[in-house]
Amino acid sequence: MKKILLHITMILLVTIMSSCRAVWDMAVMPFVEYDMEETDIKWPKYYPDCDYLSFKVDSSLRDVLLNDERFRTYRWKLKYDEPASPIQTIMFDKDKKCCGGYEFCYGNAEMLDVYDDVPIFKKNIYNDTIFEIIRFENYIELFVTDKEDKDEIVKSYHDYDYHIIVVWSFYGGYYMKRHLRQVRNYIKKFNEEYDFRVIYLEV
């Protein structure tokens, strides 16, 4: 009987620990209080040395971003009704097609070789359907509400080899900073070969 109870306990622990929400609560939130001291003015220091745009996602749209399949790179979590991580990177080519994606709950970006090549994540081992479902137009329609901004982004889109959308949260603390640095270093590494434009979406 004790062995059965032990096995049940272990299964419950593994299930809870594998949850994206649990990872966020235990691995990210402990760092939030420290990072609350950092003002918004300091965040641009994590941005890359290339063209970039920055938008703050309206709170009413945040749940759409984190739950709608059109913006989800981790299809397994979507299948089990888990919200997306507010730490994401999505890359689009000149045809506005998704050509790579990374989400915090995939695991360690460095171990997965996420930022070692162009596109960002050539070996997408999770689900190739993201390349068909996630579209640049989805983001534009959802987050760029000003018509002039929208027209300008569309008009100048082909001036760049790749667009990178970075979803981030001020409450990501240390992990968010690490993510922003990884994107910045990635662009610095390949900036001489490709022209990038980054769009930051703060959720």
PDB file of C-alpha atoms in Angstrom:
ATOM      1  CA  MET A   1       0.000   0.000   0.000  1.00  0.00           C
ATOM      2  CA  LYS A   2       2.817   2.372   0.882  1.00  0.00           C
ATOM      3  CA  LYS A   3       4.482   1.722  -2.470  1.00  0.00           C
ATOM      4  CA  ILE A   4       1.251   2.526  -4.318  1.00  0.00           C
ATOM      5  CA  LEU A   5       0.853   5.792  -2.385  1.00  0.00           C
ATOM      6  CA  LEU A   6       4.489   6.660  -3.090  1.00  0.00           C
ATOM      7  CA  HIS A   7       4.000   6.039  -6.822  1.00  0.00           C
ATOM      8  CA  ILE A   8       0.840   8.146  -6.894  1.00  0.00           C
ATOM      9  CA  THR A   9       2.637  10.968  -5.074  1.00  0.00           C
ATOM     10  CA  MET A  10       5.548  10.818  -7.527  1.00  0.00           C
ATOM     11  CA  ILE A  11       3.208  10.923 -10.529  1.00  0.00           C
ATOM     12  CA  LEU A  12       1.413  13.963  -9.110  1.00  0.00           C
ATOM     13  CA  LEU A  13       4.696  15.747  -8.437  1.00  0.00           C
ATOM     14  CA  VAL A  14       6.021  15.079 -11.930  1.00  0.00           C
ATOM     15  CA  THR A  15       2.760  16.278 -13.490  1.00  0.00           C
ATOM     16  CA  ILE A  16       2.733  19.480 -11.459  1.00  0.00           C
ATOM     17  CA  MET A  17       6.423  20.188 -12.004  1.00  0.00           C
ATOM     18  CA  SER A  18       6.097  19.701 -15.754  1.00  0.00           C
ATOM     19  CA  SER A  19       3.378  22.318 -15.954  1.00  0.00           C
ATOM     20  CA  CYS A  20       4.439  25.540 -17.625  1.00  0.00           C
ATOM     21  CA  ARG A  21       2.558  27.495 -14.979  1.00  0.00           C
ATOM     22  CA  ALA A  22       4.428  25.705 -12.185  1.00  0.00           C
ATOM     23  CA  VAL A  23       7.774  26.405 -13.841  1.00  0.00           C
ATOM     24  CA  TRP A  24       6.823  30.070 -14.152  1.00  0.00           C
ATOM     25  CA  ASP A  25       5.681  30.318 -10.531  1.00  0.00           C
ATOM     26  CA  MET A  26       8.693  28.541  -9.028  1.00  0.00           C
ATOM     27  CA  ALA A  27      11.501  29.528 -11.386  1.00  0.00           C
ATOM     28  CA  VAL A  28      10.487  33.033 -12.434  1.00  0.00           C
ATOM     29  CA  MET A  29       8.335  34.696  -9.790  1.00  0.00           C
ATOM     30  CA  PRO A  30      10.971  34.497  -6.992  1.00  0.00           C
ATOM     31  CA  PHE A  31      13.053  36.981  -8.989  1.00  0.00           C
ATOM     32  CA  VAL A  32      10.256  39.490  -9.546  1.00  0.00           C
ATOM     33  CA  GLU A  33      10.595  41.486  -6.342  1.00  0.00           C
ATOM     34  CA  TYR A  34      14.249  42.235  -7.077  1.00  0.00           C
ATOM     35  CA  ASP A  35      13.525  43.288 -10.647  1.00  0.00           C
ATOM     36  CA  MET A  36      10.630  45.552  -9.653  1.00  0.00           C
ATOM     37  CA  GLU A  37      13.325  48.061  -8.684  1.00  0.00           C
ATOM     38  CA  GLU A  38      14.363  48.353 -12.322  1.00  0.00           C
ATOM     39  CA  THR A  39      12.559  51.142 -14.133  1.00  0.00           C
ATOM     40  CA  ASP A  40      11.134  50.909 -17.636  1.00  0.00           C
ATOM     41  CA  ILE A  41      13.838  53.323 -18.784  1.00  0.00           C
ATOM     42  CA  LYS A  42      16.505  50.652 -18.249  1.00  0.00           C
ATOM     43  CA  TRP A  43      14.835  47.915 -20.284  1.00  0.00           C
ATOM     44  CA  PRO A  44      15.957  49.230 -23.720  1.00  0.00           C
ATOM     45  CA  LYS A  45      19.558  48.384 -22.764  1.00  0.00           C
ATOM     46  CA  TYR A  46      18.618  44.790 -23.576  1.00  0.00           C
ATOM     47  CA  TYR A  47      17.502  45.714 -27.083  1.00  0.00           C
ATOM     48  CA  PRO A  48      19.730  44.918 -30.095  1.00  0.00           C
ATOM     49  CA  ASP A  49      21.719  47.231 -32.328  1.00  0.00           C
ATOM     50  CA  CYS A  50      19.286  47.045 -35.239  1.00  0.00           C
ATOM     51  CA  ASP A  51      15.901  48.471 -36.183  1.00  0.00           C
ATOM     52  CA  TYR A  52      13.247  47.616 -33.639  1.00  0.00           C
ATOM     53  CA  LEU A  53       9.709  48.555 -32.667  1.00  0.00           C
ATOM     54  CA  SER A  54       8.132  48.254 -29.263  1.00  0.00           C
ATOM     55  CA  PHE A  55       4.477  47.819 -28.340  1.00  0.00           C
ATOM     56  CA  LYS A  56       2.674  47.155 -25.075  1.00  0.00           C
ATOM     57  CA  VAL A  57      -0.068  44.600 -25.462  1.00  0.00           C
ATOM     58  CA  ASP A  58      -3.425  45.737 -24.181  1.00  0.00           C
ATOM     59  CA  SER A  59      -4.435  43.728 -21.123  1.00  0.00           C
ATOM     60  CA  SER A  60      -7.645  42.670 -22.857  1.00  0.00           C
ATOM     61  CA  LEU A  61      -5.545  41.009 -25.595  1.00  0.00           C
ATOM     62  CA  ARG A  62      -3.024  39.304 -23.333  1.00  0.00           C
ATOM     63  CA  ASP A  63      -5.115  36.149 -22.915  1.00  0.00           C
ATOM     64  CA  VAL A  64      -5.581  35.939 -26.684  1.00  0.00           C
ATOM     65  CA  LEU A  65      -1.827  35.934 -27.194  1.00  0.00           C
ATOM     66  CA  LEU A  66      -1.213  33.301 -24.538  1.00  0.00           C
ATOM     67  CA  ASN A  67      -4.067  30.962 -25.483  1.00  0.00           C
ATOM     68  CA  ASP A  68      -4.888  31.364 -29.181  1.00  0.00           C
ATOM     69  CA  GLU A  69      -3.256  28.779 -31.481  1.00  0.00           C
ATOM     70  CA  ARG A  70      -2.350  31.537 -33.967  1.00  0.00           C
ATOM     71  CA  PHE A  71       0.297  32.761 -31.504  1.00  0.00           C
ATOM     72  CA  ARG A  72       1.370  29.518 -29.841  1.00  0.00           C
ATOM     73  CA  THR A  73       4.693  27.872 -30.618  1.00  0.00           C
ATOM     74  CA  TYR A  74       4.351  25.044 -28.105  1.00  0.00           C
ATOM     75  CA  ARG A  75       1.549  22.931 -29.582  1.00  0.00           C
ATOM     76  CA  TRP A  76       1.732  20.245 -26.910  1.00  0.00           C
ATOM     77  CA  LYS A  77       0.793  22.743 -24.208  1.00  0.00           C
ATOM     78  CA  LEU A  78      -2.039  24.025 -26.370  1.00  0.00           C
ATOM     79  CA  LYS A  79      -3.385  20.485 -26.711  1.00  0.00           C
ATOM     80  CA  TYR A  80      -3.593  20.160 -22.933  1.00  0.00           C
ATOM     81  CA  ASP A  81      -5.116  23.617 -22.475  1.00  0.00           C
ATOM     82  CA  GLU A  82      -2.005  25.148 -20.904  1.00  0.00           C
ATOM     83  CA  PRO A  83      -1.354  28.859 -21.495  1.00  0.00           C
ATOM     84  CA  ALA A  84       1.674  29.884 -23.527  1.00  0.00           C
ATOM     85  CA  SER A  85       4.685  31.309 -21.784  1.00  0.00           C
ATOM     86  CA  PRO A  86       4.991  35.117 -21.828  1.00  0.00           C
ATOM     87  CA  ILE A  87       8.596  34.572 -22.944  1.00  0.00           C
ATOM     88  CA  GLN A  88       8.652  33.779 -26.654  1.00  0.00           C
ATOM     89  CA  THR A  89      10.599  34.422 -29.840  1.00  0.00           C
ATOM     90  CA  ILE A  90       9.069  33.978 -33.297  1.00  0.00           C
ATOM     91  CA  MET A  91      10.961  34.564 -36.560  1.00  0.00           C
ATOM     92  CA  PHE A  92       9.417  35.379 -39.945  1.00  0.00           C
ATOM     93  CA  ASP A  93      11.066  35.330 -43.375  1.00  0.00           C
ATOM     94  CA  LYS A  94      10.566  37.709 -46.311  1.00  0.00           C
ATOM     95  CA  ASP A  95       7.383  35.896 -47.293  1.00  0.00           C
ATOM     96  CA  LYS A  96       5.962  36.640 -43.822  1.00  0.00           C
ATOM     97  CA  LYS A  97       5.994  32.944 -42.987  1.00  0.00           C
ATOM     98  CA  CYS A  98       7.014  31.622 -39.602  1.00  0.00           C
ATOM     99  CA  CYS A  99      10.421  29.970 -39.933  1.00  0.00           C
ATOM    100  CA  GLY A 100      11.310  29.348 -36.296  1.00  0.00           C
ATOM    101  CA  GLY A 101      10.012  29.716 -32.793  1.00  0.00           C
ATOM    102  CA  TYR A 102      11.017  29.360 -29.176  1.00  0.00           C
ATOM    103  CA  GLU A 103       8.994  29.380 -25.980  1.00  0.00           C
ATOM    104  CA  PHE A 104      10.288  29.477 -22.404  1.00  0.00           C
ATOM    105  CA  CYS A 105       8.629  26.157 -21.529  1.00  0.00           C
ATOM    106  CA  TYR A 106      10.582  24.311 -24.228  1.00  0.00           C
ATOM    107  CA  GLY A 107      13.519  24.348 -21.851  1.00  0.00           C
ATOM    108  CA  ASN A 108      16.992  25.860 -21.904  1.00  0.00           C
ATOM    109  CA  ALA A 109      17.430  27.798 -25.162  1.00  0.00           C
ATOM    110  CA  GLU A 110      21.182  27.221 -25.215  1.00  0.00           C
ATOM    111  CA  MET A 111      20.880  23.445 -24.809  1.00  0.00           C
ATOM    112  CA  LEU A 112      18.333  23.376 -27.637  1.00  0.00           C
ATOM    113  CA  ASP A 113      20.655  25.358 -29.952  1.00  0.00           C
ATOM    114  CA  VAL A 114      17.918  27.925 -30.466  1.00  0.00           C
ATOM    115  CA  TYR A 115      20.164  30.882 -31.235  1.00  0.00           C
ATOM    116  CA  ASP A 116      22.976  29.152 -33.098  1.00  0.00           C
ATOM    117  CA  ASP A 117      21.747  29.463 -36.672  1.00  0.00           C
ATOM    118  CA  VAL A 118      19.414  31.291 -39.039  1.00  0.00           C
ATOM    119  CA  PRO A 119      16.472  30.798 -38.824  1.00  0.00           C
ATOM    120  CA  ILE A 120      16.440  30.863 -35.037  1.00  0.00           C
ATOM    121  CA  PHE A 121      15.211  27.330 -34.531  1.00  0.00           C
ATOM    122  CA  LYS A 122      15.877  25.216 -37.620  1.00  0.00           C
ATOM    123  CA  LYS A 123      15.339  21.968 -35.772  1.00  0.00           C
ATOM    124  CA  ASN A 124      11.832  22.517 -34.484  1.00  0.00           C
ATOM    125  CA  ILE A 125      11.372  19.202 -32.713  1.00  0.00           C
ATOM    126  CA  TYR A 126       7.974  20.035 -31.302  1.00  0.00           C
ATOM    127  CA  ASN A 127       5.499  20.518 -34.107  1.00  0.00           C
ATOM    128  CA  ASP A 128       5.971  21.777 -37.653  1.00  0.00           C
ATOM    129  CA  THR A 129       2.392  23.048 -37.752  1.00  0.00           C
ATOM    130  CA  ILE A 130       3.553  26.317 -36.228  1.00  0.00           C
ATOM    131  CA  PHE A 131       5.011  27.177 -39.621  1.00  0.00           C
ATOM    132  CA  GLU A 132       1.562  26.940 -41.198  1.00  0.00           C
ATOM    133  CA  ILE A 133      -0.576  28.444 -38.448  1.00  0.00           C
ATOM    134  CA  ILE A 134       1.511  31.275 -37.008  1.00  0.00           C
ATOM    135  CA  ARG A 135       1.502  34.221 -39.419  1.00  0.00           C
ATOM    136  CA  PHE A 136       2.977  37.678 -39.262  1.00  0.00           C
ATOM    137  CA  GLU A 137      -0.379  39.177 -40.259  1.00  0.00           C
ATOM    138  CA  ASN A 138      -1.960  37.741 -37.130  1.00  0.00           C
ATOM    139  CA  TYR A 139       0.321  39.821 -34.951  1.00  0.00           C
ATOM    140  CA  ILE A 140      -0.122  42.957 -37.000  1.00  0.00           C
ATOM    141  CA  GLU A 141      -3.906  42.724 -36.866  1.00  0.00           C
ATOM    142  CA  LEU A 142      -3.942  42.064 -33.158  1.00  0.00           C
ATOM    143  CA  PHE A 143      -1.375  44.501 -31.791  1.00  0.00           C
ATOM    144  CA  VAL A 144      -0.895  47.334 -34.251  1.00  0.00           C
ATOM    145  CA  THR A 145      -4.064  49.358 -33.918  1.00  0.00           C
ATOM    146  CA  ASP A 146      -2.833  52.581 -35.477  1.00  0.00           C
ATOM    147  CA  LYS A 147      -3.391  52.478 -39.260  1.00  0.00           C
ATOM    148  CA  GLU A 148      -0.324  54.610 -40.054  1.00  0.00           C
ATOM    149  CA  ASP A 149       1.912  52.329 -37.974  1.00  0.00           C
ATOM    150  CA  LYS A 150       0.433  49.284 -39.618  1.00  0.00           C
ATOM    151  CA  ASP A 151       0.879  50.668 -43.136  1.00  0.00           C
ATOM    152  CA  GLU A 152       4.464  51.638 -42.398  1.00  0.00           C
ATOM    153  CA  ILE A 153       5.368  48.190 -41.075  1.00  0.00           C
ATOM    154  CA  VAL A 154       3.800  46.470 -44.066  1.00  0.00           C
ATOM    155  CA  LYS A 155       5.361  48.890 -46.540  1.00  0.00           C
ATOM    156  CA  SER A 156       8.861  48.488 -45.131  1.00  0.00           C
ATOM    157  CA  TYR A 157       8.604  44.750 -44.423  1.00  0.00           C
ATOM    158  CA  HIS A 158      10.668  43.658 -47.444  1.00  0.00           C
ATOM    159  CA  ASP A 159      13.537  45.949 -46.454  1.00  0.00           C
ATOM    160  CA  TYR A 160      14.558  43.227 -43.992  1.00  0.00           C
ATOM    161  CA  ASP A 161      15.587  39.612 -44.380  1.00  0.00           C
ATOM    162  CA  TYR A 162      13.908  38.571 -41.161  1.00  0.00           C
ATOM    163  CA  HIS A 163      11.481  39.915 -38.600  1.00  0.00           C
ATOM    164  CA  ILE A 164      11.736  38.666 -35.047  1.00  0.00           C
ATOM    165  CA  ILE A 165       8.820  39.098 -32.674  1.00  0.00           C
ATOM    166  CA  VAL A 166       9.848  38.957 -29.032  1.00  0.00           C
ATOM    167  CA  VAL A 167       7.090  38.477 -26.481  1.00  0.00           C
ATOM    168  CA  TRP A 168       8.241  39.481 -23.029  1.00  0.00           C
ATOM    169  CA  SER A 169       6.942  40.373 -19.606  1.00  0.00           C
ATOM    170  CA  PHE A 170       8.355  42.809 -17.090  1.00  0.00           C
ATOM    171  CA  TYR A 171       7.563  40.176 -14.466  1.00  0.00           C
ATOM    172  CA  GLY A 172       9.881  37.646 -16.064  1.00  0.00           C
ATOM    173  CA  GLY A 173      12.709  38.887 -13.888  1.00  0.00           C
ATOM    174  CA  TYR A 174      16.115  37.286 -14.423  1.00  0.00           C
ATOM    175  CA  TYR A 175      14.795  34.828 -17.025  1.00  0.00           C
ATOM    176  CA  MET A 176      13.313  37.625 -19.100  1.00  0.00           C
ATOM    177  CA  LYS A 177      16.579  39.538 -19.071  1.00  0.00           C
ATOM    178  CA  ARG A 178      18.463  36.425 -20.106  1.00  0.00           C
ATOM    179  CA  HIS A 179      16.036  35.914 -22.968  1.00  0.00           C
ATOM    180  CA  LEU A 180      16.377  39.502 -24.182  1.00  0.00           C
ATOM    181  CA  ARG A 181      20.167  39.240 -24.010  1.00  0.00           C
ATOM    182  CA  GLN A 182      20.114  36.002 -26.008  1.00  0.00           C
ATOM    183  CA  VAL A 183      18.104  37.662 -28.774  1.00  0.00           C
ATOM    184  CA  ARG A 184      20.403  40.690 -28.729  1.00  0.00           C
ATOM    185  CA  ASN A 185      23.539  38.514 -28.943  1.00  0.00           C
ATOM    186  CA  TYR A 186      21.968  36.430 -31.690  1.00  0.00           C
ATOM    187  CA  ILE A 187      21.359  39.492 -33.844  1.00  0.00           C
ATOM    188  CA  LYS A 188      24.841  40.815 -33.162  1.00  0.00           C
ATOM    189  CA  LYS A 189      26.250  37.460 -34.297  1.00  0.00           C
ATOM    190  CA  PHE A 190      24.432  37.455 -37.659  1.00  0.00           C
ATOM    191  CA  ASN A 191      23.892  41.162 -38.289  1.00  0.00           C
ATOM    192  CA  GLU A 192      26.534  41.346 -41.014  1.00  0.00           C
ATOM    193  CA  GLU A 193      24.855  38.578 -43.038  1.00  0.00           C
ATOM    194  CA  TYR A 194      21.196  39.494 -42.559  1.00  0.00           C
ATOM    195  CA  ASP A 195      19.071  42.556 -41.944  1.00  0.00           C
ATOM    196  CA  PHE A 196      16.791  42.123 -38.950  1.00  0.00           C
ATOM    197  CA  ARG A 197      13.928  44.097 -37.533  1.00  0.00           C
ATOM    198  CA  VAL A 198      12.698  43.173 -34.073  1.00  0.00           C
ATOM    199  CA  ILE A 199       9.221  43.820 -32.758  1.00  0.00           C
ATOM    200  CA  TYR A 200       8.936  43.712 -28.965  1.00  0.00           C
ATOM    201  CA  LEU A 201       5.550  42.935 -27.456  1.00  0.00           C
ATOM    202  CA  GLU A 202       5.311  43.503 -23.726  1.00  0.00           C
ATOM    203  CA  VAL A 203       2.471  41.465 -22.215  1.00  0.00           C
TER     204      VAL A 203
END
